[in-house]
Short mmCIF file of C-alpha atoms in Angstrom, two decimals:
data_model
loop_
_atom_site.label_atom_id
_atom_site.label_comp_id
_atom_site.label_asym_id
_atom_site.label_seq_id
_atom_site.Cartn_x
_atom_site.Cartn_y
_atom_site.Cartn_z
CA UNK H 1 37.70 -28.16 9.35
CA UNK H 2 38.66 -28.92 5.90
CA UNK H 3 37.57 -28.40 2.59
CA UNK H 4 37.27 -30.52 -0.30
CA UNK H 5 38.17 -28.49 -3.05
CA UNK H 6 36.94 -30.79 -6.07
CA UNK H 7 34.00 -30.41 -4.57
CA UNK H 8 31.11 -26.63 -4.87
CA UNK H 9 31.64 -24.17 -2.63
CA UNK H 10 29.26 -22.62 -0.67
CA UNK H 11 29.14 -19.45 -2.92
CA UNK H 12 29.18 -21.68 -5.94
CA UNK H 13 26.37 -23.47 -4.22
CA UNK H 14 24.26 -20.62 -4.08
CA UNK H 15 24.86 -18.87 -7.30
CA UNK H 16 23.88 -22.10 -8.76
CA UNK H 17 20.47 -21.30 -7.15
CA UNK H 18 20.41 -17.51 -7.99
CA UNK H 19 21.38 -17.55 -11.26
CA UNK H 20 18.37 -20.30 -12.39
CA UNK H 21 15.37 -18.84 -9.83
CA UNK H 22 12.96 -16.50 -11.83
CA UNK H 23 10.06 -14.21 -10.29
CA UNK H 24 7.56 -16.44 -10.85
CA UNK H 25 9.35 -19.21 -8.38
CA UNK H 26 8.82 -16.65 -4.98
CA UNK H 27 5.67 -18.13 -2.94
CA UNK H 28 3.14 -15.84 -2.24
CA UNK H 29 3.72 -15.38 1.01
CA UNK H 30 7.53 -14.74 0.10
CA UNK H 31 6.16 -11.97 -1.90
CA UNK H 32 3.48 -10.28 0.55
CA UNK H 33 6.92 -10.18 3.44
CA UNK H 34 8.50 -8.71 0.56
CA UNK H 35 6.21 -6.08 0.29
CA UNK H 36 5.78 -5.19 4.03
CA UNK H 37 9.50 -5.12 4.10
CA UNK H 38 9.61 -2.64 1.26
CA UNK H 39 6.93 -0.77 3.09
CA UNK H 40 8.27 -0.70 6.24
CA UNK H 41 11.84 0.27 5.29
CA UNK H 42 10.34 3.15 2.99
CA UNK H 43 8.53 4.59 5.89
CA UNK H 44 11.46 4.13 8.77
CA UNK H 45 13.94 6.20 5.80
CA UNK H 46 11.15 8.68 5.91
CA UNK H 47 10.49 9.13 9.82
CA UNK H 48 14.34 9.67 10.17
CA UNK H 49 14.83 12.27 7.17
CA UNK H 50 15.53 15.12 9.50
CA UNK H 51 17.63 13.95 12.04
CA UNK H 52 21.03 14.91 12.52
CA UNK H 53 23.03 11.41 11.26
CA UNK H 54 20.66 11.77 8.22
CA UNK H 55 22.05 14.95 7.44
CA UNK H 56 26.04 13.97 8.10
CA UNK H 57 25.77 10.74 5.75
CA UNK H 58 23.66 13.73 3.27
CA UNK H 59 26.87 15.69 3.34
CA UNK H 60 29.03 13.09 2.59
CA UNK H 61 27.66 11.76 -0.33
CA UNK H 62 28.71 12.50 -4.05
CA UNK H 63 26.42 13.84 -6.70
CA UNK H 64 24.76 12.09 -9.12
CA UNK H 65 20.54 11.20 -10.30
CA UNK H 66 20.03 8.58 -7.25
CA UNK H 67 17.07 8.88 -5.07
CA UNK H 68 17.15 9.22 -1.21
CA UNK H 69 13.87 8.13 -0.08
CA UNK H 70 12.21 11.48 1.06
CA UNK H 71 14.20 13.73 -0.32
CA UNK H 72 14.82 16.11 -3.36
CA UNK H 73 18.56 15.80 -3.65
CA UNK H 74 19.93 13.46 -6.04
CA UNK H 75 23.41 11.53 -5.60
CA UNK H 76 25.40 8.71 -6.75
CA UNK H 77 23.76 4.82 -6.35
CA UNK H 78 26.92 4.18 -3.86
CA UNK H 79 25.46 7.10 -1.63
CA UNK H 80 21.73 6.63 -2.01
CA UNK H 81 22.43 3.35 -0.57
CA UNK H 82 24.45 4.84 2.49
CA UNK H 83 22.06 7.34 2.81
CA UNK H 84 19.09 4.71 2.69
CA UNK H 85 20.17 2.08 4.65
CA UNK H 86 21.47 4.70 7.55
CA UNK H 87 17.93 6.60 7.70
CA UNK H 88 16.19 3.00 7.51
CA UNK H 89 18.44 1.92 10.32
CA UNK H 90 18.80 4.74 12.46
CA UNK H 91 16.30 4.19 15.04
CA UNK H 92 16.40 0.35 15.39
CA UNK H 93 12.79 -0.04 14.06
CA UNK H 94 13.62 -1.88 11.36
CA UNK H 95 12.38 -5.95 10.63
CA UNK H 96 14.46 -8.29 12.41
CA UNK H 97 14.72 -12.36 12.05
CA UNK H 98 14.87 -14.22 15.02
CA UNK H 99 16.96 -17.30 14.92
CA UNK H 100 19.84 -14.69 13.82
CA UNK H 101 19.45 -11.90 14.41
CA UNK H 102 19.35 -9.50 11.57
CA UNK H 103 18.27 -6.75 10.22
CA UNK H 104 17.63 -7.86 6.65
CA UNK H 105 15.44 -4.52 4.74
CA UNK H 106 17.59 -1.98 5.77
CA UNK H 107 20.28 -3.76 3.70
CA UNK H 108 18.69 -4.76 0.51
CA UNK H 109 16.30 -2.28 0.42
CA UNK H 110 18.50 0.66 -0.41
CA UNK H 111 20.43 -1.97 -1.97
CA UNK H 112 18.09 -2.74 -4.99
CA UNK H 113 16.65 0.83 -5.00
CA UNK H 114 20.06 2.12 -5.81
CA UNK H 115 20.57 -0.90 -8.23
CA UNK H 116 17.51 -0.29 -10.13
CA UNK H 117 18.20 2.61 -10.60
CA UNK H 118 21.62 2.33 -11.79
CA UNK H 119 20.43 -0.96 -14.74
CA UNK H 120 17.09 0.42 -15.54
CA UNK H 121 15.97 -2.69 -13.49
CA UNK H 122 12.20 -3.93 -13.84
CA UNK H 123 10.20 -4.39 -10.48
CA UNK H 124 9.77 -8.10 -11.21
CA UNK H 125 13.70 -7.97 -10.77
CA UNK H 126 13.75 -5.69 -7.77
CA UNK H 127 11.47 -7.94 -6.49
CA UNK H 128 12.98 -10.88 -7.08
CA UNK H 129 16.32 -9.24 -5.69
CA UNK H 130 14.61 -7.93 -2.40
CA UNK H 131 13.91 -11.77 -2.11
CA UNK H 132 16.53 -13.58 -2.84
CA UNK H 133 18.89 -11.25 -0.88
CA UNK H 134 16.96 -11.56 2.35
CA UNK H 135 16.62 -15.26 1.71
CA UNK H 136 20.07 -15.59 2.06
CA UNK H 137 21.35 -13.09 4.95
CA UNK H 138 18.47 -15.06 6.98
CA UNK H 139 19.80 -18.62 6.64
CA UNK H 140 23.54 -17.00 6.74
CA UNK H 141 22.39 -15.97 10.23
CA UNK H 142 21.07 -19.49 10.80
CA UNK H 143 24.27 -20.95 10.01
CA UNK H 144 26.61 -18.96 12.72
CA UNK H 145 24.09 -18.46 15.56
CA UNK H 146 25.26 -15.85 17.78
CA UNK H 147 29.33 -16.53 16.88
CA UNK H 148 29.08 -13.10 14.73
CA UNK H 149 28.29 -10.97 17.80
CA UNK H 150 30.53 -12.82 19.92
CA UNK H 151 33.30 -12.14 17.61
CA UNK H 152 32.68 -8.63 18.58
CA UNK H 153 30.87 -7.96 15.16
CA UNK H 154 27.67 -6.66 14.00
CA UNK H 155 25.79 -9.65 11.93
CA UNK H 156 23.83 -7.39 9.99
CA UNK H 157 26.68 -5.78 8.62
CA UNK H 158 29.10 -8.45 7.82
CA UNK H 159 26.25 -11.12 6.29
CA UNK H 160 24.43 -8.06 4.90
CA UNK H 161 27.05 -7.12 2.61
CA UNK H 162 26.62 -11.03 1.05
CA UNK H 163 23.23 -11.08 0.80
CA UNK H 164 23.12 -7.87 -0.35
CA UNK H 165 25.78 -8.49 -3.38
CA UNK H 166 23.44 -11.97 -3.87
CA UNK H 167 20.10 -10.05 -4.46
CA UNK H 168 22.08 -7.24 -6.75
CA UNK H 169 23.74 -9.67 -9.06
CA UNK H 170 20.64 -12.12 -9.18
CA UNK H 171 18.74 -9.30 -9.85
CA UNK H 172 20.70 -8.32 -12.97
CA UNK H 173 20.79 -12.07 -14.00
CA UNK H 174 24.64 -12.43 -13.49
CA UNK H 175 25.78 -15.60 -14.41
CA UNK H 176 27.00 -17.89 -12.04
CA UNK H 177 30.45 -17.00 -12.30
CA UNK H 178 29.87 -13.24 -11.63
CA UNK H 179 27.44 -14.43 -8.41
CA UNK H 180 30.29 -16.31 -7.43
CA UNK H 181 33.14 -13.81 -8.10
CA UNK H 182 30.76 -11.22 -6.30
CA UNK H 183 30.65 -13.07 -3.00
CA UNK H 184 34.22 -13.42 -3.17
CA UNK H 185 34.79 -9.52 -3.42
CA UNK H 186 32.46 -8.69 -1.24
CA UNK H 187 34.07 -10.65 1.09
CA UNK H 188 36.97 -8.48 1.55
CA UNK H 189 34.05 -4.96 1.78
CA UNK H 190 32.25 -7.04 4.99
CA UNK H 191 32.50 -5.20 8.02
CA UNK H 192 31.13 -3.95 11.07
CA UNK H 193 32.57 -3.63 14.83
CA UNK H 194 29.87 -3.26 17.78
CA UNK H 195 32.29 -1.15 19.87
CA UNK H 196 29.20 1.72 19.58
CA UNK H 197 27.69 -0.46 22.56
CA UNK H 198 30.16 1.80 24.83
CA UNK H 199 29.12 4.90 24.15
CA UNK H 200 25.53 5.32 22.06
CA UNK H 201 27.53 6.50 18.83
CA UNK H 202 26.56 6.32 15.43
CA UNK H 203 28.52 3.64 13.55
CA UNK H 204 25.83 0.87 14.11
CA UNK H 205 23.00 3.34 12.38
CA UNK H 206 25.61 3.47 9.27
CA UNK H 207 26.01 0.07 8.88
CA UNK H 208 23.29 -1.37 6.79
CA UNK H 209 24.02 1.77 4.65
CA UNK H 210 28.00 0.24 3.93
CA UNK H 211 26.97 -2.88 3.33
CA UNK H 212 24.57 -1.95 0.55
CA UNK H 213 26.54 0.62 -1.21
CA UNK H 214 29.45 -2.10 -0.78
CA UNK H 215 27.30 -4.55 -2.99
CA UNK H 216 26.68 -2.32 -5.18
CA UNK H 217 30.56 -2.21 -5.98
CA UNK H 218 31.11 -6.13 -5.41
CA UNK H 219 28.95 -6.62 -8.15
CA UNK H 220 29.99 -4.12 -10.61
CA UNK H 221 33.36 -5.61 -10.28
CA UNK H 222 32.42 -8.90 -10.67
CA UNK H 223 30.97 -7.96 -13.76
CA UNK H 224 33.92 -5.87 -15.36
CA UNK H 225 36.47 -9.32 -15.09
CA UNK H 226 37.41 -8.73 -10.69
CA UNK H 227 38.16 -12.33 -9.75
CA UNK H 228 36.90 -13.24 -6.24
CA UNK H 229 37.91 -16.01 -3.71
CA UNK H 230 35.58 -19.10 -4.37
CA UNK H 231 35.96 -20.42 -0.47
CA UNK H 232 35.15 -16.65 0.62
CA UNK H 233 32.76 -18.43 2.64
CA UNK H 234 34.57 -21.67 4.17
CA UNK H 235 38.13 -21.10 2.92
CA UNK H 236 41.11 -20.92 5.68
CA UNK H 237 40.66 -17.38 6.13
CA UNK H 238 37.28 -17.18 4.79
CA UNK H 239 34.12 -15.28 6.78
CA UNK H 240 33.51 -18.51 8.69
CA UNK H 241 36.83 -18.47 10.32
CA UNK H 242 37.03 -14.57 10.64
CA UNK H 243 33.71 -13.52 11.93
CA UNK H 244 32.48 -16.73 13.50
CA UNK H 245 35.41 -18.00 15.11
CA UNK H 246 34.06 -19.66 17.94
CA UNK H 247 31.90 -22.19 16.18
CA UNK H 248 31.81 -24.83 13.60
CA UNK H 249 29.45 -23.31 11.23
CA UNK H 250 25.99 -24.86 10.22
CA UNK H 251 26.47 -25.22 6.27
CA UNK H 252 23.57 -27.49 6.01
CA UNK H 253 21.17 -24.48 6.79
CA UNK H 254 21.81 -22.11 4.55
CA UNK H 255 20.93 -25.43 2.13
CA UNK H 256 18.08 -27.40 3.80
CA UNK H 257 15.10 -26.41 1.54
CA UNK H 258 16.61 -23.80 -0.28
CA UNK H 259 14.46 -22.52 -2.95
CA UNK H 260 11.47 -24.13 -1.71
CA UNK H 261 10.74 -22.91 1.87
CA UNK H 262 11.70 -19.54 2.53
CA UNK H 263 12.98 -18.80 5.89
CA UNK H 264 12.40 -15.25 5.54
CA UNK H 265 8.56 -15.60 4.97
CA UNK H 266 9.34 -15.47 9.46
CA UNK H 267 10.50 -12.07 9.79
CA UNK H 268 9.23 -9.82 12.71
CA UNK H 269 8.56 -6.50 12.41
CA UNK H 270 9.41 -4.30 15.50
CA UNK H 271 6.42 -2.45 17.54
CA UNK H 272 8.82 -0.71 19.15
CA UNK H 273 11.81 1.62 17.99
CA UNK H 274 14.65 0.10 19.98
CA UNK H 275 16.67 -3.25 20.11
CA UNK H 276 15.17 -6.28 18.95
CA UNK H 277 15.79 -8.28 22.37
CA UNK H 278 14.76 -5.65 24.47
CA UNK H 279 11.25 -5.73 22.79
CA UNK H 280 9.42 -8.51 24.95
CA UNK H 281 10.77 -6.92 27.70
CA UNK H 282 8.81 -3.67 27.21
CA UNK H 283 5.79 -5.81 26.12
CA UNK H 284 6.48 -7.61 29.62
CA UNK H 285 6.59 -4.24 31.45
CA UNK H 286 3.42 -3.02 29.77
CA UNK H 287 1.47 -6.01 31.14
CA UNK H 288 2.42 -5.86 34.68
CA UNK H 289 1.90 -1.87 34.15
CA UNK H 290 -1.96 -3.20 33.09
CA UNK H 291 -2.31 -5.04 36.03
CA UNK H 292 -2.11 -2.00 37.88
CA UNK H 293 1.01 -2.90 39.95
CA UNK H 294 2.31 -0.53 42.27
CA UNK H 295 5.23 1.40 41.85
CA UNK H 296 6.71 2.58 44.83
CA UNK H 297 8.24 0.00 47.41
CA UNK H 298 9.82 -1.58 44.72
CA UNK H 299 13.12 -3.24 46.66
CA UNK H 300 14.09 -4.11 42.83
CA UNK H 301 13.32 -5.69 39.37
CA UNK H 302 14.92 -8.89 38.39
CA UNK H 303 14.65 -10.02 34.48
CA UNK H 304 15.66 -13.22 33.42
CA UNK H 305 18.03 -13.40 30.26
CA UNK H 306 19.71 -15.26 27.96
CA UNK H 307 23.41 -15.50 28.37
CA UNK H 308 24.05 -14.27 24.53
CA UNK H 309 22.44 -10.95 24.86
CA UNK H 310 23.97 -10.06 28.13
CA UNK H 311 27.09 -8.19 27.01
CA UNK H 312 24.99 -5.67 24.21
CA UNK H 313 21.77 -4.85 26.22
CA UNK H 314 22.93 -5.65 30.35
CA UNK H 315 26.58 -4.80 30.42
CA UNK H 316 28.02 -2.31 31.77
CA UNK H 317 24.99 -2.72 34.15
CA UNK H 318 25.44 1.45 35.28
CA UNK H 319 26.14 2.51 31.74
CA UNK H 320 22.40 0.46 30.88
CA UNK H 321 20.91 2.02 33.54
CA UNK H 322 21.92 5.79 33.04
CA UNK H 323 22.41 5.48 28.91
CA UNK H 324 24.52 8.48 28.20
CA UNK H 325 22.59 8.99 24.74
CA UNK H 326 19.37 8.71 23.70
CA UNK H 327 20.67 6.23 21.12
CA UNK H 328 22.23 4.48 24.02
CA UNK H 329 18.81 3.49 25.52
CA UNK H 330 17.49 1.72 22.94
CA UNK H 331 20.08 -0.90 23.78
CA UNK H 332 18.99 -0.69 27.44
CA UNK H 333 16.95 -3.72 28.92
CA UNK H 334 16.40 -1.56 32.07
CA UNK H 335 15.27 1.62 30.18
CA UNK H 336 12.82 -0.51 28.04
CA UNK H 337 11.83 -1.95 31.45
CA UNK H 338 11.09 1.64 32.94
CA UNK H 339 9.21 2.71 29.83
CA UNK H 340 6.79 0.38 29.98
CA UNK H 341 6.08 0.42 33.54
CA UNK H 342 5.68 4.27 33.93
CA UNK H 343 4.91 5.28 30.47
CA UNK H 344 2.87 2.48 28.95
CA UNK H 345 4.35 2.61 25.76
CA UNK H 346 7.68 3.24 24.01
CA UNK H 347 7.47 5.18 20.69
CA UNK H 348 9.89 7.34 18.48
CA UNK H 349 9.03 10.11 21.01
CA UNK H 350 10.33 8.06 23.77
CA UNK H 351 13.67 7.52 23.13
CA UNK H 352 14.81 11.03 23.26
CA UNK H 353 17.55 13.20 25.19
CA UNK H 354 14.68 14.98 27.79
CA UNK H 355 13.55 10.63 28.53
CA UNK H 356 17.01 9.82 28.86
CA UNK H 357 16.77 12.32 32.17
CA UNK H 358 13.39 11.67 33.37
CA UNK H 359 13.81 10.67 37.00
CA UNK H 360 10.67 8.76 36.88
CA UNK H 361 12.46 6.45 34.10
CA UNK H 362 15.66 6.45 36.10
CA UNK H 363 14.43 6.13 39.48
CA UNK H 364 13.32 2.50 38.18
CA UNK H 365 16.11 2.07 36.18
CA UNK H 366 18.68 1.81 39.29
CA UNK H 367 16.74 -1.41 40.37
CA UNK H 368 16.87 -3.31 37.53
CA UNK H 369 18.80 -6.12 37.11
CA UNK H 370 19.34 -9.50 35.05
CA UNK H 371 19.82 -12.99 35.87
CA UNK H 372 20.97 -15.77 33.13
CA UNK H 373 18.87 -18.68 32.50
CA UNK H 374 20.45 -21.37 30.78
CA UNK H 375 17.51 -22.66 29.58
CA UNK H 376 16.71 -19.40 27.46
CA UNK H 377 15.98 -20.64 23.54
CA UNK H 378 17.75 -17.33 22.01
CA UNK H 379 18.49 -17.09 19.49
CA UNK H 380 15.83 -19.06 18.01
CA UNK H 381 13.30 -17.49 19.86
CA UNK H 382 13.35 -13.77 21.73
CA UNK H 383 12.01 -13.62 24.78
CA UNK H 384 11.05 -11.53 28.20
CA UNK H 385 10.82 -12.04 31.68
CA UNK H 386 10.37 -9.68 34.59
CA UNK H 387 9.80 -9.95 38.22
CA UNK H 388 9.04 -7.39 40.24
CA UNK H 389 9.96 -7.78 44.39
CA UNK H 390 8.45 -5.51 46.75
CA UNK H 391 10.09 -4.29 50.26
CA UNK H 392 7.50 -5.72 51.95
CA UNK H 393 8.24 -9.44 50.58
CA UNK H 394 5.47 -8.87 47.31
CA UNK H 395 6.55 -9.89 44.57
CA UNK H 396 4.78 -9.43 40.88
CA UNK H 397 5.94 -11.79 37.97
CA UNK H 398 4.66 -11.92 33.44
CA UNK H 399 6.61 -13.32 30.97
CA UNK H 400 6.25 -13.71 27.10
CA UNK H 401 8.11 -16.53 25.12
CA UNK H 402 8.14 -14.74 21.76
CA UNK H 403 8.94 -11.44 20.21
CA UNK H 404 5.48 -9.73 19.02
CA UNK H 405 5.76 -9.16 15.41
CA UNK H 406 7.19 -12.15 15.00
CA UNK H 407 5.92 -15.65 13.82
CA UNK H 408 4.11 -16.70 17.20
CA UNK H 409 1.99 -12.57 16.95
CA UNK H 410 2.69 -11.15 13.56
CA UNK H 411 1.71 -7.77 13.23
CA UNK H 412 -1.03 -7.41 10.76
CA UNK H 413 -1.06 -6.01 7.34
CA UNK H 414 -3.29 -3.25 8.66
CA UNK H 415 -0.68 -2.47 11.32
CA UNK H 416 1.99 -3.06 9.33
CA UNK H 417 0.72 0.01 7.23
CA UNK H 418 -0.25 2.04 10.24
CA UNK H 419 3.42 1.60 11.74
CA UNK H 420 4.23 3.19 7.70
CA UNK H 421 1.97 6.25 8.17
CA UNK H 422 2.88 7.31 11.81
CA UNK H 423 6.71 6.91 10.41
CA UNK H 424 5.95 9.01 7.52
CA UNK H 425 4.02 11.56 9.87
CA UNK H 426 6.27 11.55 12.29
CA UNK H 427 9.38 12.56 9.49
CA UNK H 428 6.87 15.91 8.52
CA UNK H 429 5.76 13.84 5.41
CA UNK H 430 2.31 15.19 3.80
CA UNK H 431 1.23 12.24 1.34
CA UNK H 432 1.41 8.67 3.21
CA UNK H 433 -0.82 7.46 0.54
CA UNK H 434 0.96 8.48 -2.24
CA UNK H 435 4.02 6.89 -0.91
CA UNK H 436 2.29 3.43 -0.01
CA UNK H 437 0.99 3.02 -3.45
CA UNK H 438 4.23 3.46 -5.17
CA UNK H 439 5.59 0.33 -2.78
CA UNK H 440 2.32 -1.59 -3.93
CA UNK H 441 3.00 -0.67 -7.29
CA UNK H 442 6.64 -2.05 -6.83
CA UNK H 443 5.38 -5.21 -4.90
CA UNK H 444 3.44 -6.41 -7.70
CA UNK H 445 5.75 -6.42 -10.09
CA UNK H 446 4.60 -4.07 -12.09
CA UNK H 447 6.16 -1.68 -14.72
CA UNK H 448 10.20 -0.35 -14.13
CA UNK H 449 12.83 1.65 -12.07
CA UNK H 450 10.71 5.15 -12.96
CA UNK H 451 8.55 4.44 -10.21
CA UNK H 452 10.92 4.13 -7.56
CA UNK H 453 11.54 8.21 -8.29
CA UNK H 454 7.73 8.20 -6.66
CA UNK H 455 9.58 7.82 -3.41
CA UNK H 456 11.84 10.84 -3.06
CA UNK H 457 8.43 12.86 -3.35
#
């Protein structure tokens, strides 16, 4: 493909858009995601505040008067971001958009909390920053379905670092040139390899955490003079070409609408703390587990899949059905499967080292298996199949065609806050309450960057 260079640019396209929009233009309902995003990603940093990657990325970071969310230490914006975006990550319970996917708050979260900060930013800005810079990693996803994770990169990371610098800069109400001179940087800070799919490490959880604190810089240098590539996006050796090799990319929908309809007003919330696409999967499990189906004589459990998810959550089929890590099996379709059927549910409790060795899990683990169906609409929808065949010719069958959370079952604002309290009980936190009504005073716009100290509390 070739480029007409008389003509915009994609990043000059969209910092024509971000350097005009004001707070008042977000919908309502572009608003209230907003603030269950802010909510949900505040809770998830607390829940993981005293786990053991938590306290690594803690280690690493440099002084300075930045919040981490739960915590008394202060540190520089670069590492609350890390910090942040690796606690809001780290168990994979974080909001996801299907049609991408990605994990959009536990990018621009810690992103515009460390941002705020650093300008003295007002919430209207933060706001309008959390906004904008999900806006665009969602219809970035849109544009390069499933070519990012083929590439053998993690989408979250690589767009998240864009839409990340996007929100920061329209945030501070960067000129166009800076926007664009941003994207161009950031550009060369995108990154993100999925090779953690071997072995359950800890890379992925640290990803959203890069991405944000590498905003952070993009921007900064953008504004001090740092010239950036205008054709970051579709230039010759631009992001198209480098992470989405395998496809011509779909331009027009990171456009269609833009500025009117929000994409992101779709986002799903997880129910569970695990991979998104092994999510309807459990739900599956759970229902056949309601109907009381037997569990012994099972001769084995066939799911149907979609091709693209095959080689994150089914392959290598032993290493899915054994994960070596507890991190390992929430990117296990089979251990999802097992949860559901024996325990009926799969929490933050669930996904632990004692699970990953519970014979009960494991027994039905080693009869699990996958077959592709080529009709399978992912990635614009997630969805769940299993079938259960018996050694005496039985066989029990459910299926769900959506993720629940998502647009088809959105969790409620009601649940949406319980998932927030049992995250902040679960982390040892004593004052839910006071924590939720700093977010709400955030969400509405109201007042400036002191409030977001509430949150360390």
């Amino acid at each position: 493909m070739t480029y007409d260079n008389t003509q915009p640019s994609v990043s000059e396209r969209l910092a024509a858009w971000g350097a005009t929009i004001a707070p008042d233009d977000l919908p309502p309902t572009t608003l209230s995601k907003s603030r269950d995003i802010l909510v949900d990603i505040v809770g998830l940093c607390i829940s993981a505040r005293r786990t053991g990657y938590v306290a690594a990325a803690k280690a690493a970071a440099e002084p300075g008067h930045h919040i981490i969310v739960g915590h008394a230490d202060r540190v520089s914006a670069s590492s609350a971001a890390l910090v942040n975006g690796t606690a809001a990550h780290g168990e994979d319970f974080d909001d996801t958009f299907e049609g991408g996917p990605v994990h959009s708050g536990v990018v621009i979260i810690p992103a515009l909390l460390a941002a705020a900060q650093r300008y003295h930013l007002t919430n209207d800005r933060v706001m309008l920053g959390i906004a904008v810079g999900t806006e665009v990693l969602c219809r970035l996803a849109l544009a390069l379905p499933k070519a990012v994770h083929k590439a053998g990169f993690h989408p979250t990371a690589v767009l998240g670092t864009f839409a990340a610098t996007f929100g920061i800069a329209v945030a501070r109400g960067a000129s166009e040139r800076v926007i664009v001179d941003a994207l161009g940087i950031a550009g060369s800070m995108a990154s993100g390899i999925i090779e953690y799919l071997g072995d359950g490490s800890w890379t992925k959880r640290m990803h959203p955490g890069w991405s944000a604190q590498s905003a952070l810089r993009a921007v900064a240098m953008a504004e001090a003079g740092f010239f950036g590539p205008r054709l970051v996006f579709e230039g010759k050796h631009g992001a198209f070409k480098t992470f989405a090799p395998s496809i011509e990319p779909k331009t027009e929908r990171l456009f269609d609408g833009l500025g009117k309809t929000f994409v992101m007003d779709g986002i799903t919330f997880k129910p569970y703390p695990c991979g998104t696409m092994v999510q309807p999967y459990i739900d599956v499990a759970m229902k056949l587990r309601a109907r009381s189906v037997p569990l012994d004589g099972i001769k084995r459990i066939v799911c149907k899949t979609a091709e693209g998810i095959v080689h994150r959550l089914w392959e290598p089929i032993e290493l899915k059905r054994r994960p070596p890590t507890a991190y390992a099996a929430k990117f296990s379709t089979p251990f999802g499967v097992a949860l559901g059927l024996v325990r009926g549910h799969a929490d933050l409790g669930d996904f632990t080292e004692e699970a990953i060795r519970d014979l009960d899990l494991l027994r039905l683990c080693e009869v699990v298996d996958f077959e592709i169906d080529p009709d399978n609409p992912y990635p614009a929808a997630f969805t769940g199949h299993v079938r259960i065949e018996y050694e005496d010719g039985r066989v029990e069958e459910a299926q769900q065609g959506h993720m629940r959370g998502g647009v088809e079952e959105p969790l409620t604002r009601a649940e949406i806050d319980a998932k927030f309290r049992a995250n902040v009980a679960f982390g040892g936190h004593g004052n839910a309450d006071a924590l939720l009504a700093a977010c709400d005073v955030i969400a509405a716009m109201k007042g400036g960057h002191e409030m977001i100290a509430e949150l360390a509390k």
